[in-house]
Amino acid sequence: MLRGVGSAADVRDSVRRWGLDGVVLMGFTDAALAGLDLPPTPAAVLVDAAGGSVDGAGAPTHARVGSDDRAGGRLAGAHLTGLGHRRLLLCGPVDAAGRVVAERLAGFREAAADAGLPADAVRVAHARTTYDEGVALGARLAADVRAGAVTAVFATADVLAAGVVRGLTDAGLQVPDDVSVLGYDDAELARQVTPRLSTVAQDTAGKGRLAAELLLGLMTGEDAAPRSATVPVALAARESTGPAPVGRAGG
């Protein structure tokens, strides 16, 4: 297991220096993985990786594990539109070209379309996945919330959602009476903040177990070819989401 490894060069050098038999890599695109120029010996499992290269027979070139992020986005959108929200905002690292956030956004937009909303009903705001970024974004959104331009926010991580709640409440708004906020992950933080966060729960421990199982299968030869596994997600509805404010739900 590699811990605290940052750049692609660090990953490559660590694998070569330590003579690893197997490695789990998180968040790598296919292009970034190719750029590692890893030796053929270590088995590799990609977690939350962008892309999905296949060989000439259409089989995956690497073992992969990830959550069903598009389904997670759809769950988020269906939950909020089911509460009557018609002016939605998704926030997260949308400019980072990562598969995970792109899939969540795609699913969110699909759910909005299924609810009959026009494409411009979903606004997008770039924000890094930190609490402080959420606080700053919440403060900036306060005017839009008061004007009825946004009635619900979907943050692509709980820590970001918690910051958004803080920024909104610091600006004098009430969650969920004035605006609903929905997170993603179902981290412990989601149950510690006030109000407790509604969120899309993903099984991070399950992803870890699957990654280990796939890696061991490749290392022992039990799996002759790389396999892919997708972990399901579920909605955990709590106190941070509620019906759209009366008079501000329309599209």
PDB file of C-alpha atoms in Angstrom:
ATOM      1  CA  MET A   1       0.000   0.000   0.000  1.00  0.00           C
ATOM      2  CA  LEU A   2       1.309   3.434  -0.924  1.00  0.00           C
ATOM      3  CA  ARG A   3       0.549   6.243   1.482  1.00  0.00           C
ATOM      4  CA  GLY A   4       1.306   9.905   1.047  1.00  0.00           C
ATOM      5  CA  VAL A   5       2.395   9.464  -2.572  1.00  0.00           C
ATOM      6  CA  GLY A   6       1.672  12.555  -4.635  1.00  0.00           C
ATOM      7  CA  SER A   7       2.876  12.966  -8.210  1.00  0.00           C
ATOM      8  CA  ALA A   8       2.904  10.386 -10.990  1.00  0.00           C
ATOM      9  CA  ALA A   9       6.688  10.302 -10.751  1.00  0.00           C
ATOM     10  CA  ASP A  10       6.435   9.483  -7.033  1.00  0.00           C
ATOM     11  CA  VAL A  11       4.104   6.571  -7.799  1.00  0.00           C
ATOM     12  CA  ARG A  12       6.377   5.201 -10.522  1.00  0.00           C
ATOM     13  CA  ASP A  13       9.512   5.538  -8.408  1.00  0.00           C
ATOM     14  CA  SER A  14       7.885   3.947  -5.358  1.00  0.00           C
ATOM     15  CA  VAL A  15       6.682   0.927  -7.335  1.00  0.00           C
ATOM     16  CA  ARG A  16      10.091   0.395  -8.883  1.00  0.00           C
ATOM     17  CA  ARG A  17      12.103   1.055  -5.728  1.00  0.00           C
ATOM     18  CA  TRP A  18      10.049  -1.164  -3.457  1.00  0.00           C
ATOM     19  CA  GLY A  19       9.536  -3.994  -5.933  1.00  0.00           C
ATOM     20  CA  LEU A  20       5.790  -4.121  -5.286  1.00  0.00           C
ATOM     21  CA  ASP A  21       3.755  -7.110  -6.448  1.00  0.00           C
ATOM     22  CA  GLY A  22       0.501  -5.163  -6.499  1.00  0.00           C
ATOM     23  CA  VAL A  23      -0.753  -1.606  -6.217  1.00  0.00           C
ATOM     24  CA  VAL A  24      -4.109   0.159  -5.847  1.00  0.00           C
ATOM     25  CA  LEU A  25      -4.266   3.534  -7.593  1.00  0.00           C
ATOM     26  CA  MET A  26      -7.023   6.079  -6.953  1.00  0.00           C
ATOM     27  CA  GLY A  27      -8.370   8.660  -9.373  1.00  0.00           C
ATOM     28  CA  PHE A  28      -6.011   8.028 -12.299  1.00  0.00           C
ATOM     29  CA  THR A  29      -7.099   8.670 -15.870  1.00  0.00           C
ATOM     30  CA  ASP A  30      -6.015   6.204 -18.546  1.00  0.00           C
ATOM     31  CA  ALA A  31      -3.633   8.825 -19.922  1.00  0.00           C
ATOM     32  CA  ALA A  32      -2.093   9.435 -16.502  1.00  0.00           C
ATOM     33  CA  LEU A  33      -1.683   5.702 -15.962  1.00  0.00           C
ATOM     34  CA  ALA A  34       0.051   5.320 -19.312  1.00  0.00           C
ATOM     35  CA  GLY A  35       2.346   8.169 -18.332  1.00  0.00           C
ATOM     36  CA  LEU A  36       3.481   6.259 -15.251  1.00  0.00           C
ATOM     37  CA  ASP A  37       5.357   3.815 -17.481  1.00  0.00           C
ATOM     38  CA  LEU A  38       5.088   1.144 -14.805  1.00  0.00           C
ATOM     39  CA  PRO A  39       6.993  -2.119 -15.143  1.00  0.00           C
ATOM     40  CA  PRO A  40       4.792  -5.108 -16.084  1.00  0.00           C
ATOM     41  CA  THR A  41       5.303  -6.985 -12.799  1.00  0.00           C
ATOM     42  CA  PRO A  42       2.927  -5.296 -10.310  1.00  0.00           C
ATOM     43  CA  ALA A  43      -0.769  -6.052 -10.609  1.00  0.00           C
ATOM     44  CA  ALA A  44      -2.806  -2.848 -10.554  1.00  0.00           C
ATOM     45  CA  VAL A  45      -6.368  -2.026  -9.544  1.00  0.00           C
ATOM     46  CA  LEU A  46      -7.792   1.401 -10.337  1.00  0.00           C
ATOM     47  CA  VAL A  47     -10.310   2.968  -7.949  1.00  0.00           C
ATOM     48  CA  ASP A  48     -12.535   5.842  -9.146  1.00  0.00           C
ATOM     49  CA  ALA A  49     -10.508   6.050 -12.334  1.00  0.00           C
ATOM     50  CA  ALA A  50     -11.428   8.162 -15.329  1.00  0.00           C
ATOM     51  CA  GLY A  51     -11.649   6.539 -18.729  1.00  0.00           C
ATOM     52  CA  GLY A  52     -12.075   2.847 -19.361  1.00  0.00           C
ATOM     53  CA  SER A  53      -9.601   1.529 -21.893  1.00  0.00           C
ATOM     54  CA  VAL A  54     -10.282  -1.845 -23.473  1.00  0.00           C
ATOM     55  CA  ASP A  55      -8.119  -4.190 -25.478  1.00  0.00           C
ATOM     56  CA  GLY A  56      -8.783  -5.429 -29.011  1.00  0.00           C
ATOM     57  CA  ALA A  57     -11.333  -7.930 -27.718  1.00  0.00           C
ATOM     58  CA  GLY A  58     -13.235  -5.262 -25.807  1.00  0.00           C
ATOM     59  CA  ALA A  59     -11.999  -6.430 -22.394  1.00  0.00           C
ATOM     60  CA  PRO A  60     -10.834  -3.869 -19.797  1.00  0.00           C
ATOM     61  CA  THR A  61      -7.091  -3.294 -19.744  1.00  0.00           C
ATOM     62  CA  HIS A  62      -7.052  -2.783 -15.962  1.00  0.00           C
ATOM     63  CA  ALA A  63      -9.114  -3.986 -13.019  1.00  0.00           C
ATOM     64  CA  ARG A  64     -11.395  -1.198 -11.844  1.00  0.00           C
ATOM     65  CA  VAL A  65     -13.577  -0.491  -8.832  1.00  0.00           C
ATOM     66  CA  GLY A  66     -15.925   2.448  -8.449  1.00  0.00           C
ATOM     67  CA  SER A  67     -19.284   3.564  -7.145  1.00  0.00           C
ATOM     68  CA  ASP A  68     -22.234   4.019  -9.474  1.00  0.00           C
ATOM     69  CA  ASP A  69     -21.735   7.771  -9.587  1.00  0.00           C
ATOM     70  CA  ARG A  70     -24.231   8.414 -12.373  1.00  0.00           C
ATOM     71  CA  ALA A  71     -26.915   6.615 -10.369  1.00  0.00           C
ATOM     72  CA  GLY A  72     -25.879   8.717  -7.369  1.00  0.00           C
ATOM     73  CA  GLY A  73     -26.420  11.900  -9.343  1.00  0.00           C
ATOM     74  CA  ARG A  74     -29.820  10.644 -10.463  1.00  0.00           C
ATOM     75  CA  LEU A  75     -30.780   9.857  -6.865  1.00  0.00           C
ATOM     76  CA  ALA A  76     -29.813  13.384  -5.834  1.00  0.00           C
ATOM     77  CA  GLY A  77     -31.777  14.975  -8.650  1.00  0.00           C
ATOM     78  CA  ALA A  78     -34.840  12.796  -8.120  1.00  0.00           C
ATOM     79  CA  HIS A  79     -34.847  13.557  -4.396  1.00  0.00           C
ATOM     80  CA  LEU A  80     -34.703  17.313  -4.873  1.00  0.00           C
ATOM     81  CA  THR A  81     -37.166  17.507  -7.757  1.00  0.00           C
ATOM     82  CA  GLY A  82     -39.479  15.204  -5.820  1.00  0.00           C
ATOM     83  CA  LEU A  83     -39.509  17.842  -3.089  1.00  0.00           C
ATOM     84  CA  GLY A  84     -40.664  20.409  -5.638  1.00  0.00           C
ATOM     85  CA  HIS A  85     -37.329  22.096  -6.356  1.00  0.00           C
ATOM     86  CA  ARG A  86     -36.993  23.524  -9.851  1.00  0.00           C
ATOM     87  CA  ARG A  87     -33.955  25.780  -9.490  1.00  0.00           C
ATOM     88  CA  LEU A  88     -30.977  23.596  -8.748  1.00  0.00           C
ATOM     89  CA  LEU A  89     -27.251  24.097  -8.357  1.00  0.00           C
ATOM     90  CA  LEU A  90     -24.517  21.453  -8.369  1.00  0.00           C
ATOM     91  CA  CYS A  91     -21.186  22.387  -6.829  1.00  0.00           C
ATOM     92  CA  GLY A  92     -17.914  20.487  -6.849  1.00  0.00           C
ATOM     93  CA  PRO A  93     -14.595  20.219  -8.718  1.00  0.00           C
ATOM     94  CA  VAL A  94     -16.317  20.245 -12.104  1.00  0.00           C
ATOM     95  CA  ASP A  95     -13.309  21.839 -13.829  1.00  0.00           C
ATOM     96  CA  ALA A  96     -10.950  19.041 -12.765  1.00  0.00           C
ATOM     97  CA  ALA A  97     -11.872  16.702 -15.663  1.00  0.00           C
ATOM     98  CA  GLY A  98     -12.458  13.789 -13.313  1.00  0.00           C
ATOM     99  CA  ARG A  99     -14.810  10.910 -14.140  1.00  0.00           C
ATOM    100  CA  VAL A 100     -16.445  10.786 -10.717  1.00  0.00           C
ATOM    101  CA  VAL A 101     -17.824  14.331 -10.654  1.00  0.00           C
ATOM    102  CA  ALA A 102     -18.668  14.243 -14.363  1.00  0.00           C
ATOM    103  CA  GLU A 103     -20.809  11.144 -13.823  1.00  0.00           C
ATOM    104  CA  ARG A 104     -22.584  12.679 -10.831  1.00  0.00           C
ATOM    105  CA  LEU A 105     -23.350  15.808 -12.842  1.00  0.00           C
ATOM    106  CA  ALA A 106     -24.615  13.752 -15.794  1.00  0.00           C
ATOM    107  CA  GLY A 107     -26.939  11.747 -13.555  1.00  0.00           C
ATOM    108  CA  PHE A 108     -28.163  14.908 -11.824  1.00  0.00           C
ATOM    109  CA  ARG A 109     -29.027  16.494 -15.155  1.00  0.00           C
ATOM    110  CA  GLU A 110     -30.780  13.320 -16.298  1.00  0.00           C
ATOM    111  CA  ALA A 111     -33.000  13.355 -13.214  1.00  0.00           C
ATOM    112  CA  ALA A 112     -33.828  17.019 -13.765  1.00  0.00           C
ATOM    113  CA  ALA A 113     -34.769  16.278 -17.373  1.00  0.00           C
ATOM    114  CA  ASP A 114     -36.888  13.317 -16.259  1.00  0.00           C
ATOM    115  CA  ALA A 115     -38.759  15.730 -13.978  1.00  0.00           C
ATOM    116  CA  GLY A 116     -39.541  17.937 -16.965  1.00  0.00           C
ATOM    117  CA  LEU A 117     -37.076  20.707 -16.137  1.00  0.00           C
ATOM    118  CA  PRO A 118     -35.295  22.662 -18.880  1.00  0.00           C
ATOM    119  CA  ALA A 119     -31.540  22.302 -19.240  1.00  0.00           C
ATOM    120  CA  ASP A 120     -30.903  25.702 -17.670  1.00  0.00           C
ATOM    121  CA  ALA A 121     -32.666  24.641 -14.459  1.00  0.00           C
ATOM    122  CA  VAL A 122     -29.375  23.077 -13.336  1.00  0.00           C
ATOM    123  CA  ARG A 123     -26.607  25.560 -12.632  1.00  0.00           C
ATOM    124  CA  VAL A 124     -23.033  24.448 -11.971  1.00  0.00           C
ATOM    125  CA  ALA A 125     -20.457  26.064  -9.684  1.00  0.00           C
ATOM    126  CA  HIS A 126     -16.845  24.947  -9.504  1.00  0.00           C
ATOM    127  CA  ALA A 127     -15.507  24.434  -5.984  1.00  0.00           C
ATOM    128  CA  ARG A 128     -12.690  22.394  -4.537  1.00  0.00           C
ATOM    129  CA  THR A 129     -13.686  19.682  -2.106  1.00  0.00           C
ATOM    130  CA  THR A 130     -12.980  21.546   1.128  1.00  0.00           C
ATOM    131  CA  TYR A 131     -15.081  22.938   3.956  1.00  0.00           C
ATOM    132  CA  ASP A 132     -13.725  26.465   3.473  1.00  0.00           C
ATOM    133  CA  GLU A 133     -14.623  26.445  -0.233  1.00  0.00           C
ATOM    134  CA  GLY A 134     -18.136  25.454   0.758  1.00  0.00           C
ATOM    135  CA  VAL A 135     -18.401  28.285   3.282  1.00  0.00           C
ATOM    136  CA  ALA A 136     -17.281  30.815   0.677  1.00  0.00           C
ATOM    137  CA  LEU A 137     -19.676  29.421  -1.914  1.00  0.00           C
ATOM    138  CA  GLY A 138     -22.581  29.447   0.538  1.00  0.00           C
ATOM    139  CA  ALA A 139     -21.930  33.107   1.284  1.00  0.00           C
ATOM    140  CA  ARG A 140     -21.909  33.917  -2.433  1.00  0.00           C
ATOM    141  CA  LEU A 141     -25.121  31.975  -3.025  1.00  0.00           C
ATOM    142  CA  ALA A 142     -27.092  33.808  -0.344  1.00  0.00           C
ATOM    143  CA  ALA A 143     -28.269  36.557  -2.698  1.00  0.00           C
ATOM    144  CA  ASP A 144     -29.380  34.018  -5.318  1.00  0.00           C
ATOM    145  CA  VAL A 145     -31.307  32.086  -2.685  1.00  0.00           C
ATOM    146  CA  ARG A 146     -33.083  35.219  -1.489  1.00  0.00           C
ATOM    147  CA  ALA A 147     -33.952  36.074  -5.093  1.00  0.00           C
ATOM    148  CA  GLY A 148     -35.363  32.586  -5.665  1.00  0.00           C
ATOM    149  CA  ALA A 149     -32.745  31.774  -8.318  1.00  0.00           C
ATOM    150  CA  VAL A 150     -31.571  28.727  -6.324  1.00  0.00           C
ATOM    151  CA  THR A 151     -33.740  26.633  -4.009  1.00  0.00           C
ATOM    152  CA  ALA A 152     -31.559  23.516  -3.684  1.00  0.00           C
ATOM    153  CA  VAL A 153     -27.824  22.791  -3.741  1.00  0.00           C
ATOM    154  CA  PHE A 154     -26.236  19.411  -4.518  1.00  0.00           C
ATOM    155  CA  ALA A 155     -22.613  19.278  -3.366  1.00  0.00           C
ATOM    156  CA  THR A 156     -20.479  16.412  -4.681  1.00  0.00           C
ATOM    157  CA  ALA A 157     -19.006  15.719  -1.229  1.00  0.00           C
ATOM    158  CA  ASP A 158     -20.321  15.985   2.326  1.00  0.00           C
ATOM    159  CA  VAL A 159     -17.457  18.181   3.504  1.00  0.00           C
ATOM    160  CA  LEU A 160     -18.287  20.691   0.774  1.00  0.00           C
ATOM    161  CA  ALA A 161     -22.006  20.498   1.604  1.00  0.00           C
ATOM    162  CA  ALA A 162     -21.294  21.149   5.289  1.00  0.00           C
ATOM    163  CA  GLY A 163     -19.364  24.271   4.334  1.00  0.00           C
ATOM    164  CA  VAL A 164     -22.193  25.464   2.089  1.00  0.00           C
ATOM    165  CA  VAL A 165     -24.642  25.070   4.981  1.00  0.00           C
ATOM    166  CA  ARG A 166     -22.358  27.125   7.215  1.00  0.00           C
ATOM    167  CA  GLY A 167     -21.953  29.872   4.626  1.00  0.00           C
ATOM    168  CA  LEU A 168     -25.696  30.084   4.061  1.00  0.00           C
ATOM    169  CA  THR A 169     -26.583  30.126   7.755  1.00  0.00           C
ATOM    170  CA  ASP A 170     -23.901  32.715   8.485  1.00  0.00           C
ATOM    171  CA  ALA A 171     -25.668  34.866   5.880  1.00  0.00           C
ATOM    172  CA  GLY A 172     -28.916  34.589   7.847  1.00  0.00           C
ATOM    173  CA  LEU A 173     -30.623  31.845   5.815  1.00  0.00           C
ATOM    174  CA  GLN A 174     -32.264  28.710   7.184  1.00  0.00           C
ATOM    175  CA  VAL A 175     -31.521  25.208   5.880  1.00  0.00           C
ATOM    176  CA  PRO A 176     -33.801  23.631   4.694  1.00  0.00           C
ATOM    177  CA  ASP A 177     -36.579  26.256   5.094  1.00  0.00           C
ATOM    178  CA  ASP A 178     -34.971  28.736   2.692  1.00  0.00           C
ATOM    179  CA  VAL A 179     -32.767  26.360   0.696  1.00  0.00           C
ATOM    180  CA  SER A 180     -32.073  22.629   0.703  1.00  0.00           C
ATOM    181  CA  VAL A 181     -28.525  21.235   0.703  1.00  0.00           C
ATOM    182  CA  LEU A 182     -27.653  17.669  -0.298  1.00  0.00           C
ATOM    183  CA  GLY A 183     -24.228  16.056   0.023  1.00  0.00           C
ATOM    184  CA  TYR A 184     -22.470  12.942  -1.224  1.00  0.00           C
ATOM    185  CA  ASP A 185     -20.568  10.143   0.558  1.00  0.00           C
ATOM    186  CA  ASP A 186     -22.490   9.741   3.845  1.00  0.00           C
ATOM    187  CA  ALA A 187     -19.313  10.473   5.762  1.00  0.00           C
ATOM    188  CA  GLU A 188     -19.463  10.611   9.553  1.00  0.00           C
ATOM    189  CA  LEU A 189     -19.522  14.396   9.227  1.00  0.00           C
ATOM    190  CA  ALA A 190     -22.966  14.187   7.608  1.00  0.00           C
ATOM    191  CA  ARG A 191     -24.445  13.010  10.900  1.00  0.00           C
ATOM    192  CA  GLN A 192     -22.473  15.463  13.047  1.00  0.00           C
ATOM    193  CA  VAL A 193     -23.445  18.822  11.543  1.00  0.00           C
ATOM    194  CA  THR A 194     -26.694  20.706  12.186  1.00  0.00           C
ATOM    195  CA  PRO A 195     -28.944  20.115  10.392  1.00  0.00           C
ATOM    196  CA  ARG A 196     -27.829  16.579   9.664  1.00  0.00           C
ATOM    197  CA  LEU A 197     -27.024  16.262   5.978  1.00  0.00           C
ATOM    198  CA  SER A 198     -29.166  14.470   3.477  1.00  0.00           C
ATOM    199  CA  THR A 199     -26.648  12.717   1.256  1.00  0.00           C
ATOM    200  CA  VAL A 200     -25.992  10.032  -1.314  1.00  0.00           C
ATOM    201  CA  ALA A 201     -24.310   7.197   0.560  1.00  0.00           C
ATOM    202  CA  GLN A 202     -21.505   5.282  -1.072  1.00  0.00           C
ATOM    203  CA  ASP A 203     -19.873   2.205   0.429  1.00  0.00           C
ATOM    204  CA  THR A 204     -16.239   3.295   0.644  1.00  0.00           C
ATOM    205  CA  ALA A 205     -15.331   0.302   2.796  1.00  0.00           C
ATOM    206  CA  GLY A 206     -16.942  -1.954   0.208  1.00  0.00           C
ATOM    207  CA  LYS A 207     -14.873  -0.338  -2.531  1.00  0.00           C
ATOM    208  CA  GLY A 208     -11.745  -1.021  -0.508  1.00  0.00           C
ATOM    209  CA  ARG A 209     -12.665  -4.668   0.006  1.00  0.00           C
ATOM    210  CA  LEU A 210     -13.420  -5.164  -3.670  1.00  0.00           C
ATOM    211  CA  ALA A 211     -10.163  -3.510  -4.686  1.00  0.00           C
ATOM    212  CA  ALA A 212      -8.227  -5.811  -2.357  1.00  0.00           C
ATOM    213  CA  GLU A 213     -10.060  -8.891  -3.646  1.00  0.00           C
ATOM    214  CA  LEU A 214      -9.425  -7.981  -7.279  1.00  0.00           C
ATOM    215  CA  LEU A 215      -5.784  -7.220  -6.563  1.00  0.00           C
ATOM    216  CA  LEU A 216      -5.216 -10.525  -4.782  1.00  0.00           C
ATOM    217  CA  GLY A 217      -6.929 -12.367  -7.625  1.00  0.00           C
ATOM    218  CA  LEU A 218      -4.552 -10.813 -10.141  1.00  0.00           C
ATOM    219  CA  MET A 219      -1.488 -11.399  -7.974  1.00  0.00           C
ATOM    220  CA  THR A 220      -2.277 -15.073  -7.337  1.00  0.00           C
ATOM    221  CA  GLY A 221      -3.374 -15.783 -10.883  1.00  0.00           C
ATOM    222  CA  GLU A 222      -6.906 -16.640  -9.810  1.00  0.00           C
ATOM    223  CA  ASP A 223      -8.155 -13.945 -12.180  1.00  0.00           C
ATOM    224  CA  ALA A 224      -6.608 -14.426 -15.584  1.00  0.00           C
ATOM    225  CA  ALA A 225      -7.880 -11.067 -16.849  1.00  0.00           C
ATOM    226  CA  PRO A 226      -8.728  -7.706 -15.250  1.00  0.00           C
ATOM    227  CA  ARG A 227     -12.312  -7.308 -14.053  1.00  0.00           C
ATOM    228  CA  SER A 228     -14.419  -4.297 -13.190  1.00  0.00           C
ATOM    229  CA  ALA A 229     -16.785  -3.912 -10.238  1.00  0.00           C
ATOM    230  CA  THR A 230     -19.345  -1.217  -9.465  1.00  0.00           C
ATOM    231  CA  VAL A 231     -20.575  -0.539  -5.940  1.00  0.00           C
ATOM    232  CA  PRO A 232     -24.212   0.617  -5.609  1.00  0.00           C
ATOM    233  CA  VAL A 233     -25.216   3.848  -3.862  1.00  0.00           C
ATOM    234  CA  ALA A 234     -28.287   4.834  -1.830  1.00  0.00           C
ATOM    235  CA  LEU A 235     -30.040   7.994  -0.681  1.00  0.00           C
ATOM    236  CA  ALA A 236     -29.869   8.912   3.009  1.00  0.00           C
ATOM    237  CA  ALA A 237     -32.537  11.596   3.516  1.00  0.00           C
ATOM    238  CA  ARG A 238     -32.094  13.669   6.688  1.00  0.00           C
ATOM    239  CA  GLU A 239     -32.847  17.224   7.839  1.00  0.00           C
ATOM    240  CA  SER A 240     -30.919  19.385   5.359  1.00  0.00           C
ATOM    241  CA  THR A 241     -33.439  18.892   2.549  1.00  0.00           C
ATOM    242  CA  GLY A 242     -37.106  19.810   2.508  1.00  0.00           C
ATOM    243  CA  PRO A 243     -39.885  21.094   0.257  1.00  0.00           C
ATOM    244  CA  ALA A 244     -39.102  23.995  -2.035  1.00  0.00           C
ATOM    245  CA  PRO A 245     -40.035  27.347  -0.472  1.00  0.00           C
ATOM    246  CA  VAL A 246     -43.579  28.376  -1.358  1.00  0.00           C
ATOM    247  CA  GLY A 247     -43.576  30.799  -4.249  1.00  0.00           C
ATOM    248  CA  ARG A 248     -39.988  30.018  -5.224  1.00  0.00           C
ATOM    249  CA  ALA A 249     -40.236  26.497  -6.652  1.00  0.00           C
ATOM    250  CA  GLY A 250     -41.240  27.363 -10.190  1.00  0.00           C
ATOM    251  CA  GLY A 251     -38.961  27.008 -13.173  1.00  0.00           C
TER     252      GLY A 251
END
